Coordinates of C-alpha atoms in Angstrom, one line a residue:
M28 CA 119.3 15.8 -215.7
K29 CA 119.8 13.2 -217.7
K30 CA 123.9 13.2 -217.1
D31 CA 122.8 14.2 -213.5
K32 CA 121.1 10.7 -213.1
T33 CA 123.7 8.4 -214.7
S34 CA 126.5 10.4 -211.4
K35 CA 124.3 9.0 -209.5
V36 CA 123.7 5.8 -210.8
C37 CA 127.0 5.2 -210.9
F38 CA 127.8 6.2 -207.6
M39 CA 125.2 3.9 -206.1
V40 CA 127.1 0.9 -208.1
L41 CA 130.8 2.4 -207.4
T42 CA 129.0 2.7 -203.5
I43 CA 128.2 -0.8 -203.6
A44 CA 131.0 -3.0 -205.1
V45 CA 133.3 -0.7 -202.5
L46 CA 131.3 -2.3 -199.3
M47 CA 131.2 -5.6 -200.6
L48 CA 134.8 -5.2 -201.4
F49 CA 135.1 -3.5 -197.3
F50 CA 132.9 -6.7 -196.4
S51 CA 134.4 -9.4 -198.0
S52 CA 138.2 -8.9 -196.9
C53 CA 137.2 -8.6 -193.3
T54 CA 136.0 -12.0 -194.1
K55 CA 138.5 -13.6 -194.4
K56 CA 140.2 -11.8 -191.0
S57 CA 139.4 -13.6 -187.2
A58 CA 141.8 -11.2 -185.0
D59 CA 140.8 -8.3 -186.2
G60 CA 137.3 -8.7 -187.4
T61 CA 135.7 -5.6 -188.2
I62 CA 133.3 -2.7 -185.8
I63 CA 130.1 -1.5 -186.8
F64 CA 128.4 2.0 -184.9
T65 CA 125.8 3.7 -184.6
Q66 CA 126.9 7.5 -184.9
V67 CA 123.7 10.0 -184.3
P68 CA 123.9 14.3 -184.9
A69 CA 125.5 15.9 -181.8
N70 CA 122.9 18.5 -180.9
K71 CA 120.7 15.4 -180.0
P72 CA 120.0 15.7 -177.2
Q73 CA 121.8 12.8 -175.0
I74 CA 120.0 9.5 -174.3
N75 CA 119.1 6.5 -172.6
I76 CA 119.2 3.3 -175.8
T77 CA 117.5 0.7 -173.0
T78 CA 114.1 3.6 -173.6
V79 CA 111.6 3.6 -176.6
A80 CA 111.4 6.3 -175.5
S81 CA 115.2 7.1 -176.6
L82 CA 113.7 6.8 -180.0
E83 CA 112.9 10.1 -180.1
H84 CA 117.1 11.0 -180.1
L85 CA 118.0 8.1 -182.5
A86 CA 116.2 10.8 -185.9
E87 CA 118.6 10.4 -188.5
S88 CA 121.2 8.3 -187.0
S89 CA 123.1 5.5 -189.0
I90 CA 125.1 2.4 -189.3
F91 CA 128.8 2.3 -189.8
A92 CA 131.5 0.1 -190.7
I93 CA 135.4 0.4 -190.3
E94 CA 138.2 -2.0 -189.9
P95 CA 140.6 -1.1 -187.6
G96 CA 144.1 -1.1 -187.7
Q97 CA 143.8 0.3 -190.2
S98 CA 146.1 3.5 -190.8
Q99 CA 143.6 6.2 -191.8
I100 CA 140.2 4.3 -191.4
V101 CA 137.9 5.1 -193.5
P102 CA 134.0 4.3 -192.4
V103 CA 131.6 3.0 -194.8
I104 CA 128.3 4.0 -194.4
L105 CA 125.5 0.6 -194.6
T106 CA 122.2 2.7 -194.4
E107 CA 122.7 5.0 -196.7
D108 CA 118.7 4.1 -198.2
Y109 CA 117.3 5.1 -193.6
F110 CA 116.4 8.4 -191.5
S111 CA 117.5 6.3 -188.8
A112 CA 118.9 3.1 -188.1
S113 CA 120.4 1.4 -185.3
S114 CA 120.3 -1.1 -182.9
P115 CA 123.0 -3.3 -185.5
D116 CA 123.4 -7.4 -183.7
I117 CA 125.6 -9.5 -185.5
S118 CA 124.4 -13.2 -186.6
Y119 CA 125.9 -16.3 -184.9
D120 CA 127.9 -16.5 -187.6
G121 CA 128.3 -13.4 -188.6
R122 CA 126.7 -13.3 -192.1
F123 CA 124.5 -11.0 -191.4
M124 CA 122.7 -7.8 -189.2
L125 CA 119.8 -7.6 -187.0
F126 CA 118.8 -3.3 -187.0
A127 CA 115.7 -1.4 -186.3
A128 CA 115.6 1.8 -188.6
Q129 CA 112.9 4.0 -190.5
K130 CA 112.8 4.6 -194.2
E131 CA 111.3 7.5 -194.5
S132 CA 111.0 10.1 -191.3
S133 CA 107.0 9.6 -191.0
D134 CA 107.8 5.7 -190.4
V135 CA 107.3 3.9 -187.5
W136 CA 110.4 1.9 -186.7
Q137 CA 110.1 -2.5 -187.3
I138 CA 112.8 -4.8 -188.0
W139 CA 114.9 -5.0 -191.2
E140 CA 117.5 -8.4 -191.8
M141 CA 121.0 -7.6 -193.7
N142 CA 123.3 -9.8 -195.5
L143 CA 126.8 -8.6 -194.7
N144 CA 128.4 -10.6 -197.9
N145 CA 126.3 -8.1 -200.3
L146 CA 124.3 -5.0 -198.5
K147 CA 121.0 -6.4 -199.3
A148 CA 118.5 -5.8 -196.9
R149 CA 114.8 -6.8 -196.2
Q150 CA 112.3 -6.3 -193.3
I151 CA 111.1 -8.0 -191.3
T152 CA 108.0 -7.2 -188.9
F153 CA 105.7 -4.9 -191.0
F154 CA 103.6 -3.7 -188.2
D155 CA 101.6 -0.2 -186.8
E156 CA 103.9 0.7 -184.3
N157 CA 107.5 0.9 -183.0
C158 CA 109.8 -1.9 -183.2
F159 CA 113.1 -1.8 -182.0
S160 CA 116.4 -3.7 -180.2
P161 CA 116.2 -6.6 -181.9
T162 CA 118.2 -9.9 -181.3
Y163 CA 118.8 -12.7 -183.3
L164 CA 118.0 -16.3 -181.3
P165 CA 119.0 -19.7 -181.9
G166 CA 116.8 -21.8 -184.7
G167 CA 116.1 -19.3 -186.9
R168 CA 113.9 -16.7 -183.7
F169 CA 114.6 -13.2 -182.8
V170 CA 112.9 -11.3 -179.4
F171 CA 112.6 -8.1 -180.2
G172 CA 110.5 -4.8 -178.1
K173 CA 107.2 -3.8 -179.4
S174 CA 104.6 -0.2 -178.3
E175 CA 101.5 -0.4 -178.1
T176 CA 100.8 2.9 -179.3
A177 CA 102.6 4.3 -182.8
S178 CA 104.0 6.9 -180.6
I179 CA 107.6 7.2 -180.1
N180 CA 106.7 8.1 -176.3
S181 CA 104.8 5.0 -176.1
A182 CA 103.6 4.0 -172.3
Q183 CA 104.2 0.4 -172.3
N184 CA 106.2 -2.1 -174.2
S185 CA 106.8 -5.7 -174.2
L186 CA 108.7 -8.0 -176.1
F187 CA 107.9 -10.1 -178.8
T188 CA 109.0 -13.3 -180.5
G189 CA 109.0 -14.7 -184.4
N190 CA 111.3 -16.2 -187.4
L191 CA 113.5 -14.4 -189.5
D192 CA 111.4 -14.7 -192.0
G193 CA 108.4 -12.4 -190.6
T194 CA 106.3 -15.6 -189.4
G195 CA 105.2 -16.8 -186.6
F196 CA 105.0 -13.5 -183.8
S197 CA 105.1 -14.0 -180.3
Q198 CA 104.5 -11.9 -177.1
I199 CA 105.6 -12.5 -174.0
T200 CA 105.9 -10.3 -171.4
F201 CA 102.7 -9.4 -170.6
N202 CA 103.3 -6.7 -167.1
P203 CA 102.6 -3.2 -167.0
Q204 CA 106.5 -2.7 -167.2
N205 CA 109.0 -0.6 -170.8
Y206 CA 111.2 -4.3 -171.6
S207 CA 114.5 -3.5 -173.9
V208 CA 115.9 -6.7 -175.6
L209 CA 119.7 -6.4 -173.4
S210 CA 121.0 -9.5 -174.8
V211 CA 120.6 -13.4 -175.6
L212 CA 123.0 -15.6 -171.9
Q213 CA 124.5 -18.9 -173.9
E214 CA 122.7 -20.9 -171.1
G215 CA 119.6 -19.4 -173.5
R216 CA 118.0 -17.1 -171.1
V217 CA 117.1 -13.1 -172.8
L218 CA 118.7 -11.1 -170.6
A219 CA 116.2 -7.5 -170.7
F220 CA 115.7 -3.6 -169.3
S221 CA 112.5 -3.0 -167.1
R222 CA 111.1 -0.5 -166.0
Q223 CA 107.4 -0.3 -163.9
V224 CA 105.1 1.8 -165.4
V225 CA 102.2 1.1 -163.5
P226 CA 100.6 2.2 -160.9
E227 CA 103.9 4.3 -160.3
E228 CA 106.8 5.0 -162.4
G229 CA 110.4 2.5 -160.6
N230 CA 113.7 1.7 -161.4
G231 CA 115.0 0.2 -164.1
Q232 CA 116.5 -3.4 -163.9
L233 CA 117.5 -5.7 -165.5
M234 CA 115.4 -9.6 -166.2
V235 CA 115.9 -12.9 -167.4
F236 CA 113.8 -15.0 -168.7
R237 CA 113.2 -17.6 -171.8
P238 CA 112.4 -17.0 -175.0
D239 CA 109.2 -18.4 -174.1
G240 CA 108.8 -15.8 -171.4
T241 CA 108.0 -17.6 -168.4
K242 CA 110.5 -18.8 -165.6
Q243 CA 111.1 -14.1 -165.8
D244 CA 113.3 -13.0 -161.9
L245 CA 115.0 -9.9 -161.8
F246 CA 118.9 -10.6 -162.7
Y247 CA 120.3 -6.8 -161.0
K248 CA 119.1 -3.4 -159.5
G249 CA 121.4 -0.5 -159.1
S250 CA 120.8 1.2 -155.9
E251 CA 118.0 4.4 -155.8
G252 CA 118.1 6.7 -159.2
S253 CA 120.3 5.0 -160.7
Q254 CA 120.5 3.2 -164.5
I255 CA 121.1 1.7 -166.4
I256 CA 121.6 3.4 -170.5
S257 CA 122.7 0.3 -172.8
R258 CA 122.7 -2.7 -173.7
A259 CA 124.8 -6.2 -171.3
T260 CA 127.8 -8.1 -172.7
E261 CA 128.1 -11.0 -171.5
V262 CA 132.3 -12.4 -171.3
G263 CA 133.3 -15.1 -171.0
G264 CA 130.8 -17.2 -169.5
T265 CA 131.0 -15.0 -166.3
K266 CA 130.8 -11.6 -166.3
I267 CA 128.4 -8.9 -168.1
V268 CA 129.2 -5.9 -169.0
F269 CA 127.3 -2.3 -169.2
I270 CA 126.6 1.0 -168.7
E271 CA 125.5 2.5 -165.8
A272 CA 125.2 6.0 -165.2
E273 CA 124.5 8.0 -161.1
G274 CA 121.6 10.5 -161.4
D275 CA 118.8 11.6 -163.5
N276 CA 120.4 14.2 -164.9
L277 CA 122.4 10.9 -166.8
E278 CA 126.0 11.9 -165.9
N279 CA 128.4 9.6 -164.3
R280 CA 128.9 7.3 -166.6
N281 CA 131.2 3.9 -166.5
I282 CA 131.3 1.3 -166.8
I283 CA 129.7 -1.8 -164.3
S284 CA 130.2 -5.7 -164.9
I285 CA 129.1 -8.0 -162.8
N286 CA 129.4 -11.3 -161.9
Y287 CA 127.0 -14.7 -164.1
N288 CA 126.7 -17.1 -161.0
R289 CA 125.6 -13.9 -158.5
P290 CA 124.8 -10.5 -160.4
L291 CA 122.9 -9.3 -157.1
N292 CA 125.6 -9.2 -155.0
S293 CA 128.4 -8.8 -156.9
R294 CA 128.4 -5.6 -158.5
T295 CA 132.2 -4.0 -159.6
N296 CA 132.6 -0.7 -161.4
L297 CA 135.4 -0.8 -163.3
T298 CA 136.4 2.7 -164.2
S299 CA 135.5 4.8 -161.3
E300 CA 138.9 6.0 -161.1
L301 CA 138.4 7.6 -164.8
K302 CA 137.6 11.0 -165.6
G303 CA 134.2 11.0 -168.8
N304 CA 131.8 9.5 -169.7
F305 CA 130.9 6.3 -171.1
L306 CA 127.9 4.9 -173.4
N307 CA 128.2 2.1 -174.5
V308 CA 130.0 -1.1 -174.2
S309 CA 130.7 -4.8 -176.1
A310 CA 133.2 -7.4 -175.8
F311 CA 136.3 -7.1 -178.4
Q312 CA 139.7 -9.2 -177.3
Q313 CA 141.4 -10.6 -174.2
D314 CA 140.6 -7.8 -171.5
N315 CA 139.4 -5.2 -173.9
Y316 CA 136.5 -3.8 -175.0
L317 CA 135.0 -0.9 -177.7
V318 CA 133.4 1.4 -175.8
S319 CA 131.1 4.4 -176.2
Y320 CA 134.0 7.2 -174.2
R321 CA 133.4 11.3 -174.4
P322 CA 137.1 12.3 -172.0
E323 CA 136.6 15.3 -169.5
G324 CA 135.9 18.2 -172.1
D325 CA 135.7 16.8 -175.7
D326 CA 132.6 17.7 -176.6
F327 CA 131.6 13.9 -178.6
Y328 CA 131.3 10.0 -177.5
A329 CA 134.3 8.1 -180.1
L330 CA 134.8 4.9 -180.4
Y331 CA 137.2 3.5 -177.9
D332 CA 139.5 0.0 -176.9
Y333 CA 139.2 0.4 -174.1
S334 CA 141.8 -2.2 -171.8
V335 CA 140.0 -3.6 -169.1
E336 CA 144.3 -4.2 -166.9
N337 CA 145.3 -0.3 -167.9
K338 CA 142.4 1.1 -167.2
T339 CA 143.4 2.9 -170.9
P340 CA 141.0 4.1 -173.0
S341 CA 142.6 3.8 -176.7
L342 CA 141.3 6.2 -179.3
I343 CA 140.1 4.8 -182.5
Y344 CA 137.8 6.3 -184.4
K345 CA 136.5 10.3 -184.0
N346 CA 134.2 12.4 -186.2
E347 CA 133.9 15.9 -185.4
G348 CA 130.2 17.1 -184.4
Y349 CA 128.6 13.4 -184.5
N350 CA 127.6 11.1 -181.4
I351 CA 128.7 7.3 -181.9
L352 CA 126.3 5.0 -179.4
E353 CA 126.4 1.6 -179.7
V354 CA 129.4 -0.4 -180.5
I355 CA 129.2 -4.0 -181.5
L356 CA 132.1 -6.9 -183.5
V357 CA 131.3 -8.5 -186.7
E358 CA 133.1 -11.6 -185.7
K359 CA 131.5 -15.5 -185.7
H360 CA 130.3 -16.2 -181.7
E361 CA 128.9 -19.7 -179.9
R362 CA 124.4 -20.5 -180.6
P363 CA 123.7 -20.0 -177.3
R364 CA 121.5 -23.0 -176.1
K365 CA 117.6 -23.5 -176.9
L366 CA 115.6 -23.7 -174.3
P367 CA 112.4 -25.8 -174.6
S368 CA 109.1 -24.1 -173.9
E369 CA 106.7 -25.4 -171.5
V370 CA 104.0 -23.0 -173.0
N371 CA 101.0 -24.7 -174.4
M372 CA 98.4 -22.2 -175.7
G373 CA 95.6 -25.2 -174.6
V374 CA 96.3 -23.9 -172.0
K375 CA 94.0 -20.8 -170.3
T376 CA 95.8 -21.1 -166.9
G377 CA 99.7 -21.1 -165.1
L378 CA 100.7 -22.3 -161.2
L379 CA 102.1 -20.1 -159.0
V380 CA 102.8 -22.5 -155.7
C381 CA 104.9 -20.5 -152.5
Q382 CA 106.4 -22.3 -149.0
D383 CA 105.7 -19.7 -147.2
I384 CA 104.6 -15.9 -147.2
N385 CA 105.8 -15.7 -143.3
F386 CA 109.9 -16.3 -145.1
Y387 CA 111.2 -13.4 -146.4
G388 CA 114.7 -12.9 -144.9
I389 CA 116.8 -14.6 -143.5
E390 CA 115.3 -13.0 -139.8
S391 CA 113.0 -15.2 -139.9
M392 CA 114.1 -17.7 -139.1
R393 CA 116.0 -16.4 -135.6
K394 CA 113.7 -17.9 -132.9
N395 CA 111.5 -14.7 -130.9
Q396 CA 112.0 -12.6 -133.5
A397 CA 108.5 -10.3 -133.4
I398 CA 107.3 -10.0 -137.0
A399 CA 104.0 -10.3 -137.6
Q400 CA 102.2 -13.2 -139.2
A401 CA 100.3 -13.0 -142.4
H402 CA 96.8 -15.3 -142.9
K403 CA 96.1 -14.4 -146.3
I404 CA 97.0 -13.2 -149.9
E405 CA 95.3 -10.6 -151.8
I406 CA 96.3 -11.5 -156.1
M407 CA 95.9 -7.7 -157.1
G408 CA 95.1 -6.8 -161.1
I409 CA 96.1 -3.2 -163.0
D410 CA 92.9 -2.3 -162.0
S411 CA 91.2 -4.6 -158.9
S412 CA 91.7 -6.7 -157.1
L413 CA 91.5 -10.4 -158.1
G414 CA 90.7 -12.2 -155.2
V415 CA 92.0 -12.9 -151.7
V416 CA 92.9 -16.2 -150.9
N417 CA 93.7 -17.8 -147.6
V418 CA 97.2 -19.2 -147.2
E419 CA 97.6 -22.8 -145.3
E420 CA 98.2 -23.7 -141.9
D421 CA 102.5 -22.8 -142.5
G422 CA 101.9 -20.4 -144.7
S423 CA 101.9 -22.0 -148.0
F424 CA 99.6 -21.0 -150.7
Y425 CA 98.6 -22.7 -154.0
L426 CA 97.5 -21.0 -156.9
K427 CA 95.9 -21.6 -160.3
I428 CA 95.6 -18.0 -162.6
L429 CA 94.7 -16.7 -165.4
A430 CA 97.8 -16.6 -167.8
D431 CA 99.1 -13.3 -169.7
T432 CA 97.3 -11.7 -166.8
P433 CA 99.6 -9.6 -164.9
F434 CA 98.7 -9.6 -161.2
R435 CA 101.2 -8.3 -157.7
L436 CA 100.3 -9.7 -154.8
R437 CA 100.0 -8.9 -151.4
T438 CA 99.7 -10.7 -147.4
L439 CA 96.6 -9.4 -145.6
S440 CA 96.3 -10.5 -141.6
D441 CA 93.3 -12.1 -140.0
D442 CA 91.4 -9.2 -139.9
G443 CA 92.4 -7.6 -144.0
K444 CA 94.9 -5.5 -143.0
V445 CA 98.1 -5.4 -144.6
V446 CA 101.2 -6.7 -143.7
K447 CA 103.3 -7.1 -147.1
G448 CA 103.7 -6.2 -150.4
P449 CA 102.3 -5.5 -153.3
G450 CA 105.0 -6.8 -155.0
S451 CA 107.1 -6.3 -157.9
W452 CA 104.0 -7.5 -161.5
I453 CA 104.1 -11.3 -162.2
Y454 CA 102.9 -12.9 -165.0
L455 CA 103.0 -16.8 -165.9
R456 CA 101.6 -18.0 -169.3
P457 CA 100.1 -20.9 -170.4
N458 CA 100.6 -24.2 -169.2
E459 CA 103.5 -22.3 -166.6
R460 CA 104.5 -23.8 -163.6
R461 CA 106.3 -21.3 -160.8
G462 CA 107.3 -21.4 -157.4
C463 CA 109.0 -18.7 -154.9
V464 CA 109.9 -19.8 -150.6
G465 CA 108.4 -16.3 -149.4
C466 CA 107.8 -12.7 -149.5
H467 CA 110.6 -10.6 -151.1
A468 CA 112.3 -13.8 -149.9
G469 CA 116.1 -12.9 -151.8
N470 CA 117.5 -15.2 -154.6
E471 CA 119.6 -16.4 -152.4
Q472 CA 117.9 -17.5 -149.5
S473 CA 115.5 -20.0 -148.9
P474 CA 113.0 -21.6 -145.5
F475 CA 113.5 -25.5 -144.1
N476 CA 113.2 -28.2 -146.5
R477 CA 109.4 -29.4 -146.2
Q478 CA 107.0 -29.9 -148.7
P479 CA 103.8 -26.8 -148.7
L480 CA 100.2 -27.9 -147.5
S481 CA 98.7 -26.1 -150.1
V482 CA 99.5 -28.3 -152.7
K483 CA 97.6 -31.5 -150.5
K484 CA 95.4 -29.8 -152.0
D485 CA 93.6 -28.3 -155.1
P486 CA 94.8 -25.3 -156.0
D487 CA 92.7 -22.2 -155.6
I488 CA 91.2 -20.3 -158.9
I489 CA 92.0 -17.0 -159.7
P490 CA 90.0 -14.7 -160.6
E491 CA 86.7 -17.6 -159.9
E492 CA 85.6 -16.6 -162.9
I493 CA 87.4 -18.4 -164.8
K494 CA 86.3 -21.5 -163.3
G495 CA 84.5 -23.2 -166.5
I496 CA 87.5 -22.7 -169.0
Q497 CA 89.1 -26.4 -169.8
E498 CA 90.4 -27.5 -166.0
Q499 CA 94.8 -26.9 -166.2
K500 CA 96.1 -30.8 -166.0
V501 CA 98.8 -31.2 -163.6
E502 CA 100.8 -32.6 -160.9
L503 CA 103.0 -31.3 -158.4
E504 CA 105.1 -32.6 -156.6

C-alpha cells in the first residue's frame, strides 16, 4: 500500500513537471502557440454547446493541450483532477485560462481559472446552480452563464458578471430566455446566444449588449429551423464565424461567416461544398481556422486546420473513441475596449422612447399604402399586462419602466384590437435610456428625422404602482 502511494505521488510530480516544461517552452513561441481543446467520450450524444442542457452531455469531458508542428503529437491533460471540464477561454495576455468544471460527478458546474505557467487552478464561483461558458472581460472581470436551478435541464439561464477574485457578482440579463456567452467583441460588447423559452420556445439567435446588460440588440438570426451550435469567434475585426446547423437533428453543420458591419445581411456559408460536419471553429492563422470536424463516413470529430482559401481541412490530431468539441489557441491578443456603464442601482427605472409605432418597414413610408394604424401600445409582462398607453399623434411614446423587468410590446387600434405584436422580450437596466424607431422596423431602417411629440411631456409610468418610488431625473433632447 505504501509503495502504491509513493508511486502515485511520484507520477503526479512527474506529470506536473512535464506540464510546466510543456507550457514554458510554448510561451517562447509566437507563431506556433499551444492549442487547447475539449475532449469527450464518443458515446455521449451529439450536443449543442450553446445551451445549458449540453452540460448533461459534457459529463466526463476533459481539457487537453497540444503543441502542433511536432512529428509526434502527445496531448497533455490539463484537468486530470476534475470529473468534467469544458469551455476554455484564454486571457488577453495568454497566461491564464477560464473554464467550467465539475470536481466530482455529483457537483454542480462552477467556474475556475488556471495559471498556464504553473498549472495551478482556483475556483472562482461557489453558487448552488450550474455556471458555464466563462469569458474574460477587460478590467479584471469576466462574464458567464448561470442556471436558474441546480438542474442540468434548467428551463432558463441568465448571464452574470463578476470579478476574477470571486467578488462583485451581478446579473445582467433578465429576459425569460436561455443565454450563453459566445465572445467579447473588440469594441467591448458581449456577443451571446439567446433562445426564448416563454411563452413558447423560439429559435436561437445572436444578441449583442454592453457588459452591464444595457443596449441589448439583435445581432444575427438564421433561417427558420436553423441552430447555432458553437461559440462565435471574431476574425480580424471584420468578421464573426460560428457553426450553424440546419434542421432539428443537428446534421448539415457548416462554418458560417457574417460581416461585423452588416451581421443581419451578410451570411456566407464557408463550407457548403465540403462533405462532413463541423462542431466548433476558432481563429488560428491568417485565412485559417482551428476546427472540430468529422469527415463524411468518419465516426469521430477531430482537430483540423481549415484553409478558407483552399476549402480544405488538414488533420492536426485525432483520438479514436473520443470527440473533440472545442478548440482555442493560446496566444496574446488585443484586449477589448472597456465600455463605460450608465447603470445606477440607486435608480429603480429605465426610460424607453419610440418615434413611431406605425413605422415597421419601408412600406410604411410609401404613399397611398393601405396600412392599419395603431393608436395605443400594451406593455405585456410575463404573467399579465403591465398597462396600456395612448400614443401621440405622430405615433410616438415615452415610458418610464421598472428596471430589470422583462416586457413585450404590442400595438392596438382605438377599439383595442391587436395591430402588431407582441414583439421580442425587452428589459431596461436601472437608469438605462433606450430608443427605437418603430415596431419591427429592422436594424437598418429609420423614419424621417424629427423630435417625437412624446418627449415634450413627462413619461408614462409602467406599471402605475411604481409612481411613488424615487423619480428618475433625466432630460431627453
